[in-house]
Amino acid sequence: MTTRINADQIINTFIRYTTINTTSVPDNQQLPSCENQYKLAQLVASEFADVSDIQATVNENAITVLSLPANCPGMPAIVFFAHLDTAPDNANDTHAVRVKNYAGTDIVLPATDEVIAVEAFPELLNYVGQDIITTDGTSLLGADDKAAIAAGVEAICYMLATPDFKHGDIKLVLLPDEEIGIRGAKALNVAELNADFGICLDCCGIGEYVVENWYAGSAKMTFKGVTAHPMSAKGKLVNALLIANEVINALPEAERPELTEGREGYFWVNKITGNTVSASLEIALRDFEIDGYQNRKATLRSITEQLQKRYGHENITLELSDTYDNVKAGLDKKPEIIASVQQAMRNLGIEPKPLIMRGGYDGSVITPAGLPTVNIFTGAHNFHSTKEFLPAESLRLASEMLLEIVALSAQKVTA
Ligand SMILES: [Zn+2]
């Protein structure tokens, strides 16, 4: 098959985007949570400023929409999604390093002498003879998710340069703050995109694609105690910290992140603060089944009611909120989306590797909002780590995947 995306060009595009540090800031409630997400959004939009076929908008939340109108009537409208921010882990400015013609040995990161060892990451050997992008060791790489921005941009550039390539309405949408609660996708007006389906590029090695993720929510509990000097506390002191501890003890012991895998859900106690007078507790809830997810919320309600009976209704509160949904229900309604992802991979000589994701992505919010959105590979490994690396050919093929899925949708129209 013909090569549509140029490896050097897409790598240069990707590295250009990694130079803007877009680390999201969980404690900042503004959207975007850091100014540099605007800067990256504006850089990408500016690259199409002189292209009359492309309409580019960046809104006050840095939500960016690049629109390429259809050149063939009747073809599906498709949205490519990428997120602007990078994870709050290893948040320094990124200095990308290109390892040319990888020889199959350990990779030493030049600024820190940290080693990406073949023994620890044997998947490196799949990329012998290819170029691999790493960092200098002082930060994460940010292929999560700037590789996706580069893949979307280069796919659009190809379509612009190749008028014979048939496509429906194509949009590239860049979203802020995926890493800190999928906030950008929640602020997106999905109906306005007026599309048939979406493709996020926000997962792992070549060939991987997400067929389901889990339902996610969070609980915040508060506890009010009664203060008393410990020397004369008998019968008076009610210790808020110990009430919080009662909740922890009431949760099923085996259902913790460290004791679960695959399709098993959990309660994750992830924050406790306070003193004897008042305390608060935060718990994340995860389950692949909607019934299981609802049962987890019911468990917390029941624990709360028990405690309220003992300590007073006004002294114990529970606040539950939903974070995102399993995409499976939405994707099952349009099986042709996953089918075309699989066919595109086969056409490009990539082995399809379906993935059950113990996490969420922008599509976990966008799919239940009405636009079924699958998640496919960027090609990168070791997300959020200084050992994050991106094989150049995997990134090139991620961009080819977008074009191949568009091309397959054209065949359906002509057939
Ligand atoms: Zn991501």
GROMACS .gro file of C-alpha atoms and ligand atoms in nm:
model
  416
    1MET     CA    1   0.000   0.000   0.000
    2THR     CA    2   0.105   0.359  -0.053
    3THR     CA    3   0.267   0.563   0.222
    4ARG     CA    4   0.060   0.873   0.283
    5ILE     CA    5   0.223   1.009   0.599
    6ASN     CA    6   0.591   1.105   0.601
    7ALA     CA    7   0.777   0.979   0.909
    8ASP     CA    8   1.022   1.270   0.939
    9GLN     CA    9   0.749   1.527   0.899
   10ILE     CA   10   0.520   1.379   1.165
   11ILE     CA   11   0.809   1.340   1.409
   12ASN     CA   12   0.908   1.704   1.359
   13THR     CA   13   0.547   1.811   1.411
   14PHE     CA   14   0.525   1.603   1.729
   15ILE     CA   15   0.854   1.735   1.871
   16ARG     CA   16   0.745   2.094   1.795
   17TYR     CA   17   0.434   2.042   2.012
   18THR     CA   18   0.633   1.880   2.297
   19THR     CA   19   0.832   2.202   2.345
   20ILE     CA   20   0.526   2.371   2.500
   21ASN     CA   21   0.485   2.249   2.859
   22THR     CA   22   0.111   2.183   2.903
   23THR     CA   23   0.115   2.010   3.243
   24SER     CA   24  -0.236   2.025   3.387
   25VAL     CA   25  -0.280   2.163   3.739
   26PRO     CA   26  -0.537   1.964   3.942
   27ASP     CA   27  -0.587   2.234   4.207
   28ASN     CA   28  -0.666   2.505   3.952
   29GLN     CA   29  -1.039   2.489   3.880
   30GLN     CA   30  -1.011   2.711   3.571
   31LEU     CA   31  -1.039   2.556   3.226
   32PRO     CA   32  -0.775   2.523   3.095
   33SER     CA   33  -0.583   2.469   3.417
   34CYS     CA   34  -0.263   2.616   3.267
   35GLU     CA   35  -0.211   2.899   3.017
   36ASN     CA   36   0.019   2.694   2.797
   37GLN     CA   37  -0.273   2.483   2.681
   38TYR     CA   38  -0.397   2.801   2.503
   39LYS     CA   39  -0.050   2.851   2.364
   40LEU     CA   40  -0.042   2.501   2.214
   41ALA     CA   41  -0.399   2.536   2.085
   42GLN     CA   42  -0.310   2.866   1.920
   43LEU     CA   43   0.009   2.724   1.770
   44VAL     CA   44  -0.185   2.441   1.606
   45ALA     CA   45  -0.460   2.676   1.483
   46SER     CA   46  -0.199   2.922   1.348
   47GLU     CA   47  -0.044   2.648   1.137
   48PHE     CA   48  -0.366   2.649   0.933
   49ALA     CA   49  -0.419   3.026   0.935
   50ASP     CA   50  -0.339   3.062   0.563
   51VAL     CA   51  -0.539   2.757   0.455
   52SER     CA   52  -0.873   2.875   0.320
   53ASP     CA   53  -1.028   2.526   0.335
   54ILE     CA   54  -0.976   2.501   0.710
   55GLN     CA   55  -1.179   2.687   0.968
   56ALA     CA   56  -0.999   2.698   1.303
   57THR     CA   57  -1.146   2.822   1.630
   58VAL     CA   58  -1.000   2.830   1.981
   59ASN     CA   59  -1.259   2.914   2.249
   60GLU     CA   60  -1.211   3.065   2.597
   61ASN     CA   61  -1.152   2.716   2.741
   62ALA     CA   62  -0.884   2.639   2.478
   63ILE     CA   63  -1.124   2.391   2.315
   64THR     CA   64  -1.000   2.394   1.957
   65VAL     CA   65  -1.190   2.287   1.646
   66LEU     CA   66  -1.023   2.256   1.304
   67SER     CA   67  -1.286   2.185   1.037
   68LEU     CA   68  -1.222   2.047   0.690
   69PRO     CA   69  -1.544   2.038   0.482
   70ALA     CA   70  -1.644   1.720   0.292
   71ASN     CA   71  -1.529   1.680  -0.067
   72CYS     CA   72  -1.766   1.389  -0.132
   73PRO     CA   73  -2.137   1.397  -0.048
   74GLY     CA   74  -2.291   1.130   0.171
   75MET     CA   75  -1.976   1.030   0.355
   76PRO     CA   76  -1.977   1.013   0.735
   77ALA     CA   77  -1.861   1.312   0.938
   78ILE     CA   78  -1.571   1.204   1.160
   79VAL     CA   79  -1.401   1.383   1.452
   80PHE     CA   80  -1.041   1.316   1.554
   81PHE     CA   81  -0.987   1.395   1.923
   82ALA     CA   82  -0.663   1.471   2.108
   83HIS     CA   83  -0.601   1.631   2.445
   84LEU     CA   84  -0.381   1.935   2.496
   85ASP     CA   85  -0.260   1.873   2.851
   86THR     CA   86   0.001   1.634   2.986
   87ALA     CA   87  -0.018   1.453   3.319
   88PRO     CA   88   0.095   1.628   3.639
   89ASP     CA   89   0.367   1.361   3.683
   90ASN     CA   90   0.727   1.451   3.583
   91ALA     CA   91   0.609   1.796   3.488
   92ASN     CA   92   0.932   1.970   3.378
   93ASP     CA   93   0.978   2.115   3.028
   94THR     CA   94   1.025   1.836   2.776
   95HIS     CA   95   1.347   1.795   2.582
   96ALA     CA   96   1.279   1.524   2.326
   97VAL     CA   97   1.564   1.307   2.200
   98ARG     CA   98   1.552   1.111   1.875
   99VAL     CA   99   1.730   0.775   1.894
  100LYS     CA  100   1.805   0.693   1.532
  101ASN     CA  101   1.799   0.339   1.401
  102TYR     CA  102   1.749   0.176   1.743
  103ALA     CA  103   1.998  -0.109   1.787
  104GLY     CA  104   1.811  -0.321   2.044
  105THR     CA  105   2.018  -0.217   2.347
  106ASP     CA  106   1.927  -0.030   2.668
  107ILE     CA  107   1.853   0.340   2.605
  108VAL     CA  108   2.035   0.584   2.835
  109LEU     CA  109   1.856   0.917   2.884
  110PRO     CA  110   2.129   1.178   2.844
  111ALA     CA  111   2.050   1.435   3.115
  112THR     CA  112   1.997   1.191   3.403
  113ASP     CA  113   2.167   0.866   3.294
  114GLU     CA  114   1.837   0.694   3.371
  115VAL     CA  115   1.806   0.376   3.163
  116ILE     CA  116   1.511   0.238   2.967
  117ALA     CA  117   1.628  -0.120   3.000
  118VAL     CA  118   1.537  -0.395   2.755
  119GLU     CA  119   1.500  -0.636   3.047
  120ALA     CA  120   1.232  -0.417   3.207
  121PHE     CA  121   1.067  -0.318   2.878
  122PRO     CA  122   1.117  -0.610   2.635
  123GLU     CA  123   0.866  -0.451   2.396
  124LEU     CA  124   1.157  -0.225   2.291
  125LEU     CA  125   1.283  -0.516   2.082
  126ASN     CA  126   0.977  -0.479   1.855
  127TYR     CA  127   1.126  -0.152   1.735
  128VAL     CA  128   1.483  -0.250   1.639
  129GLY     CA  129   1.593  -0.060   1.329
  130GLN     CA  130   1.332   0.215   1.383
  131ASP     CA  131   1.377   0.564   1.522
  132ILE     CA  132   1.250   0.605   1.880
  133ILE     CA  133   1.169   0.933   2.053
  134THR     CA  134   1.250   0.960   2.425
  135THR     CA  135   1.314   1.250   2.662
  136ASP     CA  136   1.648   1.353   2.812
  137GLY     CA  137   1.524   1.201   3.140
  138THR     CA  138   1.409   1.520   3.315
  139SER     CA  139   1.038   1.502   3.224
  140LEU     CA  140   0.770   1.290   3.067
  141LEU     CA  141   0.760   1.294   2.686
  142GLY     CA  142   0.397   1.397   2.646
  143ALA     CA  143   0.320   1.162   2.357
  144ASP     CA  144   0.011   1.130   2.577
  145ASP     CA  145  -0.138   1.313   2.400
  146LYS     CA  146   0.069   1.533   2.169
  147ALA     CA  147   0.132   1.231   1.947
  148ALA     CA  148  -0.243   1.238   1.882
  149ILE     CA  149  -0.234   1.609   1.792
  150ALA     CA  150   0.050   1.542   1.546
  151ALA     CA  151  -0.134   1.241   1.398
  152GLY     CA  152  -0.453   1.445   1.347
  153VAL     CA  153  -0.269   1.747   1.203
  154GLU     CA  154  -0.070   1.536   0.955
  155ALA     CA  155  -0.380   1.341   0.846
  156ILE     CA  156  -0.556   1.671   0.774
  157CYS     CA  157  -0.250   1.805   0.589
  158TYR     CA  158  -0.254   1.492   0.372
  159MET     CA  159  -0.622   1.540   0.289
  160LEU     CA  160  -0.560   1.906   0.202
  161ALA     CA  161  -0.273   1.815  -0.029
  162THR     CA  162  -0.459   1.525  -0.194
  163PRO     CA  163  -0.790   1.645  -0.343
  164ASP     CA  164  -0.856   1.297  -0.489
  165PHE     CA  165  -0.875   1.149  -0.139
  166LYS     CA  166  -1.249   1.134  -0.066
  167HIS     CA  167  -1.375   1.231   0.276
  168GLY     CA  168  -1.681   1.357   0.463
  169ASP     CA  169  -1.671   1.649   0.705
  170ILE     CA  170  -1.356   1.604   0.913
  171LYS     CA  171  -1.283   1.782   1.238
  172LEU     CA  172  -0.979   1.775   1.463
  173VAL     CA  173  -1.084   1.870   1.816
  174LEU     CA  174  -0.824   1.949   2.084
  175LEU     CA  175  -0.946   1.933   2.442
  176PRO     CA  176  -0.791   2.068   2.764
  177ASP     CA  177  -0.738   1.891   3.096
  178GLU     CA  178  -0.814   1.527   3.013
  179GLU     CA  179  -0.565   1.413   3.274
  180ILE     CA  180  -0.739   1.580   3.568
  181GLY     CA  181  -1.096   1.453   3.539
  182ILE     CA  182  -1.169   1.474   3.164
  183ARG     CA  183  -1.274   1.834   3.219
  184GLY     CA  184  -1.236   1.956   2.860
  185ALA     CA  185  -1.466   1.686   2.717
  186LYS     CA  186  -1.725   1.774   2.981
  187ALA     CA  187  -1.723   2.136   2.860
  188LEU     CA  188  -1.754   2.036   2.494
  189ASN     CA  189  -2.079   2.090   2.305
  190VAL     CA  190  -2.093   1.746   2.141
  191ALA     CA  191  -2.412   1.809   1.941
  192GLU     CA  192  -2.253   2.113   1.773
  193LEU     CA  193  -1.989   1.887   1.616
  194ASN     CA  194  -2.270   1.730   1.411
  195ALA     CA  195  -2.067   1.414   1.347
  196ASP     CA  196  -2.129   1.041   1.298
  197PHE     CA  197  -1.847   0.910   1.515
  198GLY     CA  198  -1.524   1.008   1.684
  199ILE     CA  199  -1.174   0.867   1.719
  200CYS     CA  200  -0.957   0.948   2.019
  201LEU     CA  201  -0.590   0.860   1.993
  202ASP     CA  202  -0.512   0.820   2.360
  203CYS     CA  203  -0.373   0.478   2.430
  204CYS     CA  204  -0.075   0.267   2.412
  205GLY     CA  205   0.131   0.051   2.180
  206ILE     CA  206   0.069  -0.010   1.813
  207GLY     CA  207  -0.247  -0.210   1.736
  208GLU     CA  208  -0.417  -0.145   2.068
  209TYR     CA  209  -0.771  -0.007   2.076
  210VAL     CA  210  -1.022   0.024   2.358
  211VAL     CA  211  -1.342  -0.181   2.342
  212GLU     CA  212  -1.456  -0.093   2.690
  213ASN     CA  213  -1.357   0.107   2.995
  214TRP     CA  214  -1.526   0.134   3.331
  215TYR     CA  215  -1.784   0.349   3.507
  216ALA     CA  216  -1.609   0.595   3.734
  217GLY     CA  217  -1.728   0.813   4.015
  218SER     CA  218  -1.615   0.965   4.340
  219ALA     CA  219  -1.745   1.000   4.692
  220LYS     CA  220  -1.663   1.273   4.940
  221MET     CA  221  -1.762   1.217   5.303
  222THR     CA  222  -1.738   1.460   5.594
  223PHE     CA  223  -1.749   1.382   5.966
  224LYS     CA  224  -1.808   1.612   6.259
  225GLY     CA  225  -1.685   1.504   6.601
  226VAL     CA  226  -1.713   1.650   6.950
  227THR     CA  227  -1.403   1.802   7.104
  228ALA     CA  228  -1.293   1.742   7.464
  229HIS     CA  229  -0.965   1.750   7.649
  230PRO     CA  230  -0.829   1.396   7.654
  231MET     CA  231  -0.775   1.410   8.034
  232SER     CA  232  -1.152   1.426   8.085
  233ALA     CA  233  -1.279   1.292   7.757
  234LYS     CA  234  -1.458   0.982   7.875
  235GLY     CA  235  -1.812   0.979   7.743
  236LYS     CA  236  -1.766   1.315   7.571
  237LEU     CA  237  -1.507   1.301   7.293
  238VAL     CA  238  -1.629   1.188   6.953
  239ASN     CA  239  -1.325   1.152   6.727
  240ALA     CA  240  -1.403   1.244   6.364
  241LEU     CA  241  -1.088   1.066   6.243
  242LEU     CA  242  -1.208   0.740   6.393
  243ILE     CA  243  -1.549   0.773   6.227
  244ALA     CA  244  -1.365   0.811   5.894
  245ASN     CA  245  -1.172   0.498   5.986
  246GLU     CA  246  -1.498   0.311   6.045
  247VAL     CA  247  -1.595   0.382   5.683
  248ILE     CA  248  -1.264   0.243   5.559
  249ASN     CA  249  -1.312  -0.071   5.770
  250ALA     CA  250  -1.665  -0.119   5.640
  251LEU     CA  251  -1.551  -0.137   5.275
  252PRO     CA  252  -1.499  -0.484   5.123
  253GLU     CA  253  -1.136  -0.568   5.191
  254ALA     CA  254  -1.066  -0.749   4.865
  255GLU     CA  255  -1.199  -0.467   4.646
  256ARG     CA  256  -0.901  -0.237   4.640
  257PRO     CA  257  -0.689  -0.128   4.340
  258GLU     CA  258  -0.390  -0.324   4.468
  259LEU     CA  259  -0.596  -0.646   4.488
  260THR     CA  260  -0.792  -0.625   4.160
  261GLU     CA  261  -0.725  -0.657   3.787
  262GLY     CA  262  -0.898  -0.719   3.453
  263ARG     CA  263  -1.271  -0.647   3.480
  264GLU     CA  264  -1.277  -0.630   3.862
  265GLY     CA  265  -1.392  -0.302   4.012
  266TYR     CA  266  -1.289  -0.138   4.338
  267PHE     CA  267  -1.323   0.126   4.608
  268TRP     CA  268  -1.008   0.337   4.624
  269VAL     CA  269  -0.966   0.536   4.946
  270ASN     CA  270  -0.738   0.812   4.820
  271LYS     CA  271  -0.757   1.105   5.061
  272ILE     CA  272  -0.817   1.152   5.432
  273THR     CA  273  -0.776   1.487   5.604
  274GLY     CA  274  -0.880   1.636   5.933
  275ASN     CA  275  -0.847   1.619   6.310
  276THR     CA  276  -1.059   1.495   6.598
  277VAL     CA  277  -1.322   1.767   6.543
  278SER     CA  278  -1.377   1.732   6.171
  279ALA     CA  279  -1.248   1.502   5.901
  280SER     CA  280  -1.310   1.426   5.537
  281LEU     CA  281  -1.257   1.119   5.326
  282GLU     CA  282  -1.243   1.074   4.949
  283ILE     CA  283  -1.308   0.746   4.774
  284ALA     CA  284  -1.299   0.664   4.402
  285LEU     CA  285  -1.549   0.406   4.273
  286ARG     CA  286  -1.487   0.194   3.963
  287ASP     CA  287  -1.686  -0.087   3.801
  288PHE     CA  288  -1.724  -0.224   3.447
  289GLU     CA  289  -2.093  -0.305   3.497
  290ILE     CA  290  -2.354  -0.037   3.554
  291ASP     CA  291  -2.526  -0.251   3.820
  292GLY     CA  292  -2.197  -0.303   4.001
  293TYR     CA  293  -2.127   0.069   3.987
  294GLN     CA  294  -2.471   0.153   4.129
  295ASN     CA  295  -2.421  -0.111   4.401
  296ARG     CA  296  -2.096   0.056   4.506
  297LYS     CA  297  -2.282   0.386   4.548
  298ALA     CA  298  -2.555   0.203   4.743
  299THR     CA  299  -2.292   0.051   4.974
  300LEU     CA  300  -2.160   0.396   5.062
  301ARG     CA  301  -2.514   0.529   5.118
  302SER     CA  302  -2.588   0.241   5.352
  303ILE     CA  303  -2.263   0.290   5.550
  304THR     CA  304  -2.349   0.661   5.577
  305GLU     CA  305  -2.700   0.586   5.708
  306GLN     CA  306  -2.563   0.351   5.974
  307LEU     CA  307  -2.317   0.615   6.093
  308GLN     CA  308  -2.582   0.888   6.088
  309LYS     CA  309  -2.798   0.677   6.320
  310ARG     CA  310  -2.511   0.653   6.569
  311TYR     CA  311  -2.352   0.996   6.543
  312GLY     CA  312  -2.639   1.219   6.431
  313HIS     CA  313  -2.769   1.285   6.082
  314GLU     CA  314  -2.616   1.634   6.063
  315ASN     CA  315  -2.266   1.510   6.152
  316ILE     CA  316  -2.208   1.276   5.859
  317THR     CA  317  -2.243   1.378   5.493
  318LEU     CA  318  -2.194   1.191   5.169
  319GLU     CA  319  -2.160   1.349   4.826
  320LEU     CA  320  -2.147   1.117   4.524
  321SER     CA  321  -2.055   1.228   4.174
  322ASP     CA  322  -2.019   1.049   3.841
  323THR     CA  323  -1.695   1.110   3.651
  324TYR     CA  324  -1.736   0.911   3.329
  325ASP     CA  325  -1.907   0.607   3.176
  326ASN     CA  326  -1.814   0.280   3.013
  327VAL     CA  327  -1.812   0.342   2.634
  328LYS     CA  328  -1.921  -0.015   2.554
  329ALA     CA  329  -2.296   0.056   2.553
  330GLY     CA  330  -2.250   0.346   2.307
  331LEU     CA  331  -2.003   0.163   2.081
  332ASP     CA  332  -2.221  -0.151   2.070
  333LYS     CA  333  -2.496   0.055   1.906
  334LYS     CA  334  -2.268   0.123   1.609
  335PRO     CA  335  -2.062  -0.196   1.561
  336GLU     CA  336  -1.935  -0.065   1.227
  337ILE     CA  337  -1.697   0.172   1.412
  338ILE     CA  338  -1.494  -0.103   1.581
  339ALA     CA  339  -1.521  -0.310   1.261
  340SER     CA  340  -1.363  -0.030   1.059
  341VAL     CA  341  -1.085   0.016   1.320
  342GLN     CA  342  -1.005  -0.356   1.289
  343GLN     CA  343  -1.022  -0.348   0.907
  344ALA     CA  344  -0.800  -0.039   0.890
  345MET     CA  345  -0.541  -0.217   1.104
  346ARG     CA  346  -0.547  -0.524   0.883
  347ASN     CA  347  -0.514  -0.307   0.571
  348LEU     CA  348  -0.206  -0.142   0.724
  349GLY     CA  349  -0.050  -0.472   0.834
  350ILE     CA  350  -0.110  -0.402   1.205
  351GLU     CA  351  -0.226  -0.677   1.441
  352PRO     CA  352  -0.547  -0.558   1.619
  353LYS     CA  353  -0.518  -0.583   1.999
  354PRO     CA  354  -0.849  -0.508   2.177
  355LEU     CA  355  -0.802  -0.357   2.519
  356ILE     CA  356  -1.017  -0.338   2.832
  357MET     CA  357  -0.914  -0.006   2.982
  358ARG     CA  358  -0.898   0.033   3.361
  359GLY     CA  359  -0.935   0.406   3.318
  360GLY     CA  360  -1.114   0.668   3.115
  361TYR     CA  361  -1.047   0.892   2.816
  362ASP     CA  362  -1.226   1.182   2.649
  363GLY     CA  363  -1.453   0.934   2.466
  364SER     CA  364  -1.586   0.808   2.802
  365VAL     CA  365  -1.758   1.146   2.835
  366ILE     CA  366  -1.821   1.216   2.465
  367THR     CA  367  -1.979   0.874   2.387
  368PRO     CA  368  -2.259   0.898   2.646
  369ALA     CA  369  -2.314   1.257   2.530
  370GLY     CA  370  -2.420   1.114   2.193
  371LEU     CA  371  -2.109   1.076   1.977
  372PRO     CA  372  -1.969   0.720   1.984
  373THR     CA  373  -1.593   0.766   2.016
  374VAL     CA  374  -1.341   0.485   2.005
  375ASN     CA  375  -0.987   0.506   2.143
  376ILE     CA  376  -0.692   0.385   1.934
  377PHE     CA  377  -0.315   0.375   1.983
  378THR     CA  378  -0.071   0.662   1.951
  379GLY     CA  379   0.211   0.407   1.965
  380ALA     CA  380   0.371   0.541   2.285
  381HIS     CA  381   0.476   0.336   2.589
  382ASN     CA  382   0.524   0.418   2.960
  383PHE     CA  383   0.280   0.711   2.974
  384HIS     CA  384   0.332   0.971   3.250
  385SER     CA  385   0.688   0.850   3.313
  386THR     CA  386   1.036   0.983   3.236
  387LYS     CA  387   1.074   0.651   3.052
  388GLU     CA  388   0.791   0.732   2.811
  389PHE     CA  389   0.900   0.651   2.456
  390LEU     CA  390   0.742   0.673   2.111
  391PRO     CA  391   0.856   0.466   1.812
  392ALA     CA  392   0.841   0.693   1.506
  393GLU     CA  393   0.685   0.429   1.282
  394SER     CA  394   0.405   0.363   1.534
  395LEU     CA  395   0.318   0.734   1.534
  396ARG     CA  396   0.326   0.743   1.153
  397LEU     CA  397   0.087   0.447   1.147
  398ALA     CA  398  -0.144   0.611   1.405
  399SER     CA  399  -0.190   0.895   1.156
  400GLU     CA  400  -0.229   0.644   0.868
  401MET     CA  401  -0.505   0.479   1.076
  402LEU     CA  402  -0.709   0.800   1.066
  403LEU     CA  403  -0.676   0.818   0.688
  404GLU     CA  404  -0.750   0.448   0.645
  405ILE     CA  405  -1.070   0.472   0.853
  406VAL     CA  406  -1.178   0.770   0.639
  407ALA     CA  407  -1.090   0.576   0.321
  408LEU     CA  408  -1.296   0.276   0.437
  409SER     CA  409  -1.595   0.501   0.495
  410ALA     CA  410  -1.561   0.619   0.130
  411GLN     CA  411  -1.571   0.261   0.003
  412LYS     CA  412  -1.904   0.209   0.179
  413VAL     CA  413  -2.052   0.512   0.002
  414THR     CA  414  -1.928   0.412  -0.344
  415ALA     CA  415  -2.026   0.045  -0.296
  416ZN      ZN  416  -0.406   1.078   2.751
   0.00000   0.00000   0.00000
